[in-house]
PDB file of C-alpha atoms in Angstrom:
ATOM      1  CA  ILE A   1       0.000   0.000   0.000  1.00 49.00           C
ATOM      2  CA  VAL A   2       1.319   3.445  -0.941  1.00 50.00           C
ATOM      3  CA  PHE A   3      -0.140   6.723   0.319  1.00 51.00           C
ATOM      4  CA  ASP A   4       0.929   9.669  -1.816  1.00 50.00           C
ATOM      5  CA  LYS A   5       0.909  13.387  -0.997  1.00 49.00           C
ATOM      6  CA  THR A   6      -2.600  13.825  -2.363  1.00 49.00           C
ATOM      7  CA  GLY A   7      -3.951  11.138  -0.086  1.00 46.00           C
ATOM      8  CA  THR A   8      -4.472   8.686  -2.921  1.00 48.00           C
ATOM      9  CA  LEU A   9      -4.330   5.061  -1.867  1.00 46.00           C
ATOM     10  CA  THR A  10      -2.523   2.779  -4.320  1.00 52.00           C
ATOM     11  CA  VAL A  11      -2.420  -0.980  -3.908  1.00 49.00           C
ATOM     12  CA  GLY A  12       0.319  -3.261  -5.208  1.00 53.00           C
ATOM     13  CA  GLN A  13       3.488  -1.221  -4.630  1.00 64.00           C
ATOM     14  CA  PRO A  14       4.810  -2.433  -1.261  1.00 69.00           C
ATOM     15  CA  GLU A  15       8.427  -1.845  -2.360  1.00 74.00           C
ATOM     16  CA  VAL A  16       7.733   1.917  -2.507  1.00 75.00           C
ATOM     17  CA  VAL A  17       6.388   1.962   1.046  1.00 77.00           C
ATOM     18  CA  ASP A  18       9.305  -0.186   2.253  1.00 80.00           C
ATOM     19  CA  ALA A  19      11.785   2.193   0.611  1.00 83.00           C
ATOM     20  CA  ARG A  20      10.242   5.202   2.371  1.00 82.00           C
ATOM     21  CA  LEU A  21      10.086   3.427   5.717  1.00 85.00           C
ATOM     22  CA  SER A  22      13.679   2.183   5.362  1.00 87.00           C
ATOM     23  CA  ALA A  23      14.870   5.712   4.548  1.00 86.00           C
ATOM     24  CA  PHE A  24      13.076   6.974   7.665  1.00 86.00           C
ATOM     25  CA  LEU A  25      14.709   4.285   9.830  1.00 87.00           C
ATOM     26  CA  ALA A  26      18.146   5.143   8.416  1.00 85.00           C
ATOM     27  CA  SER A  27      17.654   8.743   9.570  1.00 82.00           C
ATOM     28  CA  VAL A  28      16.729   7.749  13.145  1.00 77.00           C
ATOM     29  CA  GLU A  29      19.543   7.643  15.699  1.00 72.00           C
ATOM     30  CA  ARG A  30      17.902   8.707  18.951  1.00 70.00           C
ATOM     31  CA  PRO A  31      14.181   8.748  18.241  1.00 69.00           C
ATOM     32  CA  ARG A  32      12.019  11.443  19.727  1.00 77.00           C
ATOM     33  CA  ALA A  33       8.254  11.761  19.948  1.00 83.00           C
ATOM     34  CA  LEU A  34       6.722  12.955  16.683  1.00 87.00           C
ATOM     35  CA  LEU A  35       3.290  14.359  16.007  1.00 89.00           C
ATOM     36  CA  VAL A  36       1.449  12.226  13.481  1.00 89.00           C
ATOM     37  CA  GLU A  37       1.587  15.056  10.920  1.00 88.00           C
ATOM     38  CA  GLU A  38       5.365  15.399  11.350  1.00 88.00           C
ATOM     39  CA  PHE A  39       5.827  11.644  11.149  1.00 87.00           C
ATOM     40  CA  LEU A  40       3.853  11.399   7.901  1.00 85.00           C
ATOM     41  CA  ASP A  41       5.622  14.435   6.470  1.00 85.00           C
ATOM     42  CA  ARG A  42       9.005  12.797   7.070  1.00 84.00           C
ATOM     43  CA  LEU A  43       7.737   9.725   5.262  1.00 81.00           C
ATOM     44  CA  GLY A  44       6.287  11.845   2.453  1.00 78.00           C
ATOM     45  CA  VAL A  45       2.819  10.295   2.703  1.00 76.00           C
ATOM     46  CA  ALA A  46      -0.747  11.328   3.442  1.00 74.00           C
ATOM     47  CA  LEU A  47      -3.526   9.080   4.754  1.00 76.00           C
ATOM     48  CA  THR A  48      -7.146   9.001   3.667  1.00 76.00           C
ATOM     49  CA  ASP A  49      -8.337   6.995   6.694  1.00 78.00           C
ATOM     50  CA  PRO A  50      -5.756   7.449   9.515  1.00 80.00           C
ATOM     51  CA  GLU A  51      -7.626   5.257  12.018  1.00 81.00           C
ATOM     52  CA  GLN A  52      -7.174   2.209   9.797  1.00 80.00           C
ATOM     53  CA  GLU A  53      -4.115   3.115   7.739  1.00 82.00           C
ATOM     54  CA  LEU A  54      -1.790   4.432  10.456  1.00 87.00           C
ATOM     55  CA  PRO A  55      -1.741   1.158  12.487  1.00 87.00           C
ATOM     56  CA  ALA A  56      -0.912  -0.757   9.288  1.00 84.00           C
ATOM     57  CA  LEU A  57       1.895   1.691   8.514  1.00 85.00           C
ATOM     58  CA  LEU A  58       3.336   1.340  12.040  1.00 89.00           C
ATOM     59  CA  GLU A  59       3.057  -2.454  11.901  1.00 88.00           C
ATOM     60  CA  ARG A  60       5.132  -2.552   8.701  1.00 86.00           C
ATOM     61  CA  LEU A  61       7.623  -0.048  10.127  1.00 88.00           C
ATOM     62  CA  ASN A  62       8.143  -2.302  13.147  1.00 89.00           C
ATOM     63  CA  GLN A  63       8.663  -5.307  10.891  1.00 88.00           C
ATOM     64  CA  LEU A  64      11.513  -3.441   9.193  1.00 88.00           C
ATOM     65  CA  SER A  65      13.033  -1.913  12.334  1.00 88.00           C
ATOM     66  CA  PRO A  66      15.696  -4.000  14.123  1.00 83.00           C
ATOM     67  CA  GLU A  67      16.420  -1.359  16.789  1.00 84.00           C
ATOM     68  CA  PHE A  68      13.144   0.316  17.787  1.00 88.00           C
ATOM     69  CA  VAL A  69       9.450  -0.334  18.338  1.00 88.00           C
ATOM     70  CA  PHE A  70       7.246   2.530  17.117  1.00 90.00           C
ATOM     71  CA  GLU A  71       3.776   3.018  18.580  1.00 89.00           C
ATOM     72  CA  GLN A  72       1.068   5.623  18.909  1.00 89.00           C
ATOM     73  CA  VAL A  73       0.633   6.655  22.553  1.00 86.00           C
ATOM     74  CA  PRO A  74      -2.558   8.013  24.190  1.00 86.00           C
ATOM     75  CA  ASP A  75      -1.707  11.665  23.443  1.00 86.00           C
ATOM     76  CA  GLY A  76      -1.698  10.769  19.736  1.00 86.00           C
ATOM     77  CA  SER A  77       2.018  11.169  19.072  1.00 89.00           C
ATOM     78  CA  ILE A  78       4.302   8.533  17.591  1.00 90.00           C
ATOM     79  CA  GLN A  79       6.963   7.367  20.033  1.00 87.00           C
ATOM     80  CA  ALA A  80       9.760   4.837  19.831  1.00 85.00           C
ATOM     81  CA  ARG A  81      11.410   2.636  22.420  1.00 85.00           C
ATOM     82  CA  ARG A  82      14.430   0.416  22.080  1.00 86.00           C
ATOM     83  CA  ARG A  83      13.815  -3.159  21.031  1.00 88.00           C
ATOM     84  CA  LEU A  84      15.700  -5.110  23.691  1.00 92.00           C
ATOM     85  CA  ALA A  85      17.507  -8.428  23.612  1.00 91.00           C
ATOM     86  CA  ILE A  86      16.464 -10.025  26.924  1.00 95.00           C
ATOM     87  CA  LEU A  87      17.786 -13.194  28.559  1.00 95.00           C
ATOM     88  CA  VAL A  88      15.327 -14.870  30.957  1.00 96.00           C
ATOM     89  CA  VAL A  89      16.894 -17.327  33.422  1.00 96.00           C
ATOM     90  CA  ASP A  90      14.660 -19.579  35.550  1.00 94.00           C
ATOM     91  CA  ASP A  91      14.507 -23.290  36.286  1.00 93.00           C
ATOM     92  CA  GLU A  92      10.684 -23.236  36.107  1.00 92.00           C
ATOM     93  CA  GLU A  93       9.557 -23.797  32.523  1.00 93.00           C
ATOM     94  CA  THR A  94       6.194 -22.091  33.059  1.00 93.00           C
ATOM     95  CA  ILE A  95       7.913 -18.875  34.193  1.00 91.00           C
ATOM     96  CA  ARG A  96      10.432 -18.968  31.318  1.00 93.00           C
ATOM     97  CA  ASP A  97       7.728 -19.535  28.702  1.00 94.00           C
ATOM     98  CA  GLY A  98       5.371 -16.999  30.270  1.00 94.00           C
ATOM     99  CA  LEU A  99       7.964 -14.232  30.382  1.00 94.00           C
ATOM    100  CA  GLN A 100       9.108 -15.040  26.846  1.00 95.00           C
ATOM    101  CA  SER A 101       5.540 -14.734  25.573  1.00 95.00           C
ATOM    102  CA  VAL A 102       4.840 -11.449  27.386  1.00 95.00           C
ATOM    103  CA  LEU A 103       8.125  -9.782  26.424  1.00 95.00           C
ATOM    104  CA  ALA A 104       8.016 -10.956  22.797  1.00 93.00           C
ATOM    105  CA  ALA A 105       4.536  -9.439  22.501  1.00 91.00           C
ATOM    106  CA  GLU A 106       6.138  -6.106  23.453  1.00 90.00           C
ATOM    107  CA  GLY A 107       8.505  -6.415  20.488  1.00 89.00           C
ATOM    108  CA  HIS A 108      11.589  -7.670  22.324  1.00 92.00           C
ATOM    109  CA  THR A 109      13.867 -10.559  21.377  1.00 90.00           C
ATOM    110  CA  VAL A 110      13.862 -13.110  24.202  1.00 94.00           C
ATOM    111  CA  LEU A 111      16.296 -15.936  24.917  1.00 92.00           C
ATOM    112  CA  THR A 112      15.828 -18.348  27.811  1.00 95.00           C
ATOM    113  CA  ALA A 113      18.100 -20.436  30.033  1.00 95.00           C
ATOM    114  CA  ARG A 114      17.292 -23.071  32.658  1.00 95.00           C
ATOM    115  CA  ASP A 115      20.007 -22.061  35.140  1.00 95.00           C
ATOM    116  CA  GLY A 116      22.999 -19.786  35.601  1.00 94.00           C
ATOM    117  CA  GLU A 117      25.436 -22.115  33.902  1.00 94.00           C
ATOM    118  CA  GLU A 118      23.371 -22.262  30.712  1.00 94.00           C
ATOM    119  CA  ALA A 119      22.849 -18.493  30.855  1.00 95.00           C
ATOM    120  CA  PHE A 120      26.585 -17.848  31.260  1.00 93.00           C
ATOM    121  CA  GLU A 121      27.289 -19.925  28.138  1.00 90.00           C
ATOM    122  CA  GLN A 122      24.668 -18.012  26.161  1.00 89.00           C
ATOM    123  CA  ILE A 123      25.996 -14.613  27.220  1.00 88.00           C
ATOM    124  CA  LYS A 124      29.654 -15.581  26.764  1.00 80.00           C
ATOM    125  CA  SER A 125      29.974 -13.971  23.342  1.00 73.00           C
ATOM    126  CA  ALA A 126      26.617 -12.216  22.936  1.00 76.00           C
ATOM    127  CA  TYR A 127      25.332  -8.873  24.141  1.00 84.00           C
ATOM    128  CA  ALA A 128      22.000  -8.667  25.952  1.00 90.00           C
ATOM    129  CA  ASP A 129      20.249  -5.446  26.961  1.00 92.00           C
ATOM    130  CA  LEU A 130      18.698  -7.025  30.063  1.00 94.00           C
ATOM    131  CA  ILE A 131      18.976 -10.221  32.101  1.00 95.00           C
ATOM    132  CA  ILE A 132      16.007 -11.312  34.221  1.00 95.00           C
ATOM    133  CA  THR A 133      17.068 -14.133  36.520  1.00 93.00           C
ATOM    134  CA  ASP A 134      15.732 -16.198  39.369  1.00 92.00           C
ATOM    135  CA  ILE A 135      18.066 -16.655  42.351  1.00 90.00           C
ATOM    136  CA  GLY A 136      17.524 -20.231  43.513  1.00 89.00           C
ATOM    137  CA  MET A 137      18.470 -22.570  40.640  1.00 91.00           C
ATOM    138  CA  PRO A 138      20.476 -25.817  40.245  1.00 89.00           C
ATOM    139  CA  ARG A 139      24.120 -25.934  39.055  1.00 89.00           C
ATOM    140  CA  MET A 140      24.651 -22.153  39.153  1.00 93.00           C
ATOM    141  CA  ASP A 141      22.253 -19.845  41.001  1.00 91.00           C
ATOM    142  CA  GLY A 142      21.433 -16.256  40.129  1.00 90.00           C
ATOM    143  CA  LEU A 143      23.883 -14.799  42.649  1.00 90.00           C
ATOM    144  CA  GLU A 144      26.855 -16.736  41.275  1.00 93.00           C
ATOM    145  CA  LEU A 145      25.785 -15.916  37.713  1.00 93.00           C
ATOM    146  CA  THR A 146      25.804 -12.211  38.582  1.00 91.00           C
ATOM    147  CA  ARG A 147      29.252 -12.462  40.200  1.00 91.00           C
ATOM    148  CA  ARG A 148      30.654 -14.268  37.153  1.00 91.00           C
ATOM    149  CA  LEU A 149      29.183 -11.743  34.742  1.00 91.00           C
ATOM    150  CA  GLN A 150      30.536  -8.791  36.700  1.00 88.00           C
ATOM    151  CA  GLN A 151      33.988 -10.411  36.816  1.00 88.00           C
ATOM    152  CA  GLU A 152      33.777 -10.669  33.015  1.00 86.00           C
ATOM    153  CA  ARG A 153      32.894  -6.946  32.779  1.00 86.00           C
ATOM    154  CA  VAL A 154      29.444  -7.705  31.378  1.00 87.00           C
ATOM    155  CA  ARG A 155      27.597  -4.377  31.554  1.00 86.00           C
ATOM    156  CA  THR A 156      24.099  -5.792  31.040  1.00 90.00           C
ATOM    157  CA  PRO A 157      21.535  -4.659  33.657  1.00 91.00           C
ATOM    158  CA  ILE A 158      20.307  -7.524  35.845  1.00 92.00           C
ATOM    159  CA  LEU A 159      16.835  -7.837  37.354  1.00 92.00           C
ATOM    160  CA  PHE A 160      16.338 -10.480  40.065  1.00 90.00           C
ATOM    161  CA  ILE A 161      13.213 -12.544  40.637  1.00 87.00           C
ATOM    162  CA  SER A 162      12.687 -12.949  44.425  1.00 77.00           C
ATOM    163  CA  GLY A 163      15.303 -13.276  47.136  1.00 63.00           C
ATOM    164  CA  VAL A 164      17.713 -10.959  48.943  1.00 63.00           C
ATOM    165  CA  VAL A 165      20.566  -9.316  47.037  1.00 63.00           C
ATOM    166  CA  PRO A 166      23.978  -8.984  48.733  1.00 63.00           C
ATOM    167  CA  GLY A 167      25.216  -5.403  48.824  1.00 62.00           C
ATOM    168  CA  ASN A 168      28.283  -6.143  46.707  1.00 63.00           C
ATOM    169  CA  LEU A 169      26.205  -7.103  43.655  1.00 71.00           C
ATOM    170  CA  GLN A 170      24.933  -4.418  41.306  1.00 71.00           C
ATOM    171  CA  VAL A 171      21.399  -5.093  40.072  1.00 78.00           C
ATOM    172  CA  ILE A 172      18.634  -2.741  38.951  1.00 81.00           C
ATOM    173  CA  GLY A 173      15.856  -4.233  41.048  1.00 81.00           C
ATOM    174  CA  MET A 174      13.910  -7.152  42.416  1.00 84.00           C
ATOM    175  CA  LEU A 175      10.642  -8.741  41.291  1.00 84.00           C
ATOM    176  CA  GLU A 176       8.581 -10.707  43.795  1.00 83.00           C
ATOM    177  CA  LYS A 177       6.753 -13.947  43.013  1.00 80.00           C
ATOM    178  CA  PRO A 178       4.004 -14.229  41.893  1.00 81.00           C
ATOM    179  CA  LEU A 179       5.135 -11.790  39.214  1.00 84.00           C
ATOM    180  CA  ASP A 180       3.169  -8.582  38.671  1.00 89.00           C
ATOM    181  CA  LEU A 181       3.324  -8.098  34.892  1.00 90.00           C
ATOM    182  CA  ASP A 182       2.683  -4.349  35.148  1.00 92.00           C
ATOM    183  CA  VAL A 183       5.697  -3.965  37.438  1.00 91.00           C
ATOM    184  CA  LEU A 184       7.776  -6.187  35.164  1.00 91.00           C
ATOM    185  CA  LEU A 185       6.932  -4.200  32.023  1.00 92.00           C
ATOM    186  CA  ASP A 186       7.551  -0.924  33.835  1.00 92.00           C
ATOM    187  CA  ARG A 187      11.088  -2.081  34.728  1.00 91.00           C
ATOM    188  CA  VAL A 188      11.694  -3.313  31.179  1.00 92.00           C
ATOM    189  CA  ASN A 189      10.451  -0.021  29.706  1.00 88.00           C
ATOM    190  CA  ARG A 190      12.827   1.921  31.944  1.00 88.00           C
ATOM    191  CA  VAL A 191      15.705  -0.034  30.452  1.00 89.00           C
ATOM    192  CA  ALA A 192      14.303   0.513  26.946  1.00 86.00           C
ATOM    193  CA  GLU A 193      14.182   4.272  27.557  1.00 82.00           C
ATOM    194  CA  THR A 194      17.858   4.309  28.563  1.00 81.00           C
ATOM    195  CA  PRO A 195      20.333   4.887  25.706  1.00 76.00           C
ATOM    196  CA  GLN A 196      22.491   1.913  24.812  1.00 77.00           C
ATOM    197  CA  PRO A 197      25.893   2.253  26.515  1.00 77.00           C
ATOM    198  CA  GLY A 198      28.856   3.359  24.452  1.00 77.00           C
ATOM    199  CA  GLY A 199      31.152   0.778  22.927  1.00 80.00           C
ATOM    200  CA  ILE A 200      28.398  -1.543  21.672  1.00 83.00           C
ATOM    201  CA  LEU A 201      28.898  -2.367  18.004  1.00 82.00           C
ATOM    202  CA  ARG A 202      26.579  -4.270  15.659  1.00 77.00           C
ATOM    203  CA  VAL A 203      28.458  -6.783  13.507  1.00 74.00           C
ATOM    204  CA  GLY A 204      26.034  -8.466  11.116  1.00 69.00           C
ATOM    205  CA  ASP A 205      23.114  -9.736  13.194  1.00 71.00           C
ATOM    206  CA  ARG A 206      25.136  -9.722  16.431  1.00 78.00           C
ATOM    207  CA  ARG A 207      26.234  -7.009  18.820  1.00 83.00           C
ATOM    208  CA  VAL A 208      29.537  -7.007  20.644  1.00 85.00           C
ATOM    209  CA  ASP A 209      30.596  -5.058  23.727  1.00 87.00           C
ATOM    210  CA  LEU A 210      33.980  -3.737  22.623  1.00 87.00           C
ATOM    211  CA  LEU A 211      35.063  -2.825  26.152  1.00 86.00           C
ATOM    212  CA  ARG A 212      34.332  -6.343  27.397  1.00 87.00           C
ATOM    213  CA  LEU A 213      36.355  -7.802  24.513  1.00 89.00           C
ATOM    214  CA  LEU A 214      39.236  -5.468  25.328  1.00 90.00           C
ATOM    215  CA  HIS A 215      39.100  -6.448  29.010  1.00 89.00           C
ATOM    216  CA  ALA A 216      39.306 -10.132  28.062  1.00 89.00           C
ATOM    217  CA  SER A 217      42.360  -9.423  25.906  1.00 91.00           C
ATOM    218  CA  GLU A 218      44.063  -7.430  28.656  1.00 91.00           C
ATOM    219  CA  GLN A 219      43.431 -10.245  31.146  1.00 89.00           C
ATOM    220  CA  GLY A 220      45.838 -12.375  29.120  1.00 89.00           C
ATOM    221  CA  ARG A 221      43.486 -14.343  26.893  1.00 90.00           C
ATOM    222  CA  SER A 222      45.216 -15.339  23.665  1.00 92.00           C
ATOM    223  CA  LEU A 223      43.911 -14.531  20.208  1.00 91.00           C
ATOM    224  CA  SER A 224      42.909 -18.174  19.726  1.00 92.00           C
ATOM    225  CA  GLU A 225      40.920 -18.082  23.002  1.00 90.00           C
ATOM    226  CA  LEU A 226      39.149 -14.897  21.907  1.00 89.00           C
ATOM    227  CA  VAL A 227      38.350 -16.466  18.528  1.00 89.00           C
ATOM    228  CA  GLU A 228      36.921 -19.536  20.278  1.00 89.00           C
ATOM    229  CA  GLN A 229      34.790 -17.450  22.638  1.00 86.00           C
ATOM    230  CA  TRP A 230      33.461 -14.850  20.199  1.00 85.00           C
ATOM    231  CA  GLN A 231      33.355 -17.125  17.128  1.00 84.00           C
ATOM    232  CA  TRP A 232      34.884 -14.616  14.704  1.00 87.00           C
ATOM    233  CA  ARG A 233      37.910 -14.903  12.448  1.00 90.00           C
ATOM    234  CA  PRO A 234      41.237 -13.630  13.893  1.00 92.00           C
ATOM    235  CA  LEU A 235      41.358 -10.574  11.608  1.00 91.00           C
ATOM    236  CA  ILE A 236      37.890  -9.508  12.762  1.00 91.00           C
ATOM    237  CA  ILE A 237      38.907  -9.915  16.423  1.00 91.00           C
ATOM    238  CA  LEU A 238      42.020  -7.785  15.834  1.00 92.00           C
ATOM    239  CA  ALA A 239      39.960  -5.093  14.083  1.00 92.00           C
ATOM    240  CA  LEU A 240      37.426  -5.100  16.935  1.00 91.00           C
ATOM    241  CA  LEU A 241      40.224  -4.760  19.508  1.00 92.00           C
ATOM    242  CA  ARG A 242      41.511  -1.687  17.682  1.00 91.00           C
ATOM    243  CA  LEU A 243      37.997  -0.195  17.703  1.00 89.00           C
ATOM    244  CA  ALA A 244      37.707  -1.111  21.388  1.00 89.00           C
ATOM    245  CA  ARG A 245      40.810   0.893  22.261  1.00 89.00           C
ATOM    246  CA  VAL A 246      39.381   3.902  20.427  1.00 87.00           C
ATOM    247  CA  ALA A 247      36.044   3.474  22.261  1.00 79.00           C
ATOM    248  CA  ARG A 248      37.822   3.406  25.634  1.00 81.00           C
ATOM    249  CA  LEU A 249      39.817   6.540  24.833  1.00 80.00           C
ATOM    250  CA  ARG A 250      36.613   8.333  23.900  1.00 77.00           C
ATOM    251  CA  ALA A 251      34.876   7.113  27.073  1.00 71.00           C
ATOM    252  CA  GLU A 252      37.799   8.507  29.088  1.00 75.00           C
ATOM    253  CA  GLY A 253      37.696  11.806  27.204  1.00 72.00           C
ATOM    254  CA  ARG A 254      41.160  11.267  25.741  1.00 69.00           C
ATOM    255  CA  SER A 255      42.316  11.905  22.190  1.00 60.00           C
ATOM    256  CA  THR A 256      42.023   8.966  19.802  1.00 54.00           C
ATOM    257  CA  ALA A 257      45.436  10.017  18.436  1.00 56.00           C
ATOM    258  CA  GLU A 258      46.928   8.330  21.494  1.00 54.00           C
TER     259      GLU A 258
END
């Protein structure tokens, strides 16, 4: 469906709509709220029946957008929130599946793990925006998982399900069982409203935390060990390490000429 400036509705040209939506997404770095008129003007389209056509336009935009979820909020404006990669860790299958279903419906990508050991393997070379983990689990519990991740310089926010958190562990909050979905989604939305930390780079369909990679290298891990962990060719690892050093200099406010 294509909506032109005159409001004419043309059927059978989805590639034109996709091109306009893709151009809009390419121009978005830190999305801000847009009035519907401003949003449509940036797309170069007009709608004849906004109540029916605007939801369809937003649905297609979200299908094309890997980074953000766009939605119309009660005041009528178009707003965007980050599409998160979330790791859910719980030994209860019903909780894992339930959280995956709820969070996926909000537009997020959700991975699951049955315990801390499985979660640690999944997060070894990947970047997640949020980890939601139970505390009491077999093999490796949520507390030990958090300690291991912080030792590895994993900067992902962690949200605990039930229990008491020792003061030396940095987490963003605690959810009590039975889970209140409104509270859960409020916590998730707070993370989604927070800009992605610096030093996160998208490589193909994966994201890598450059500062974590650099830390691993400086802790004495060999190039072959880094290749095994991150599953990239040696030349890519070396290029990422160079970018990581630049990212750290920028984070420290130092000249990249150093």
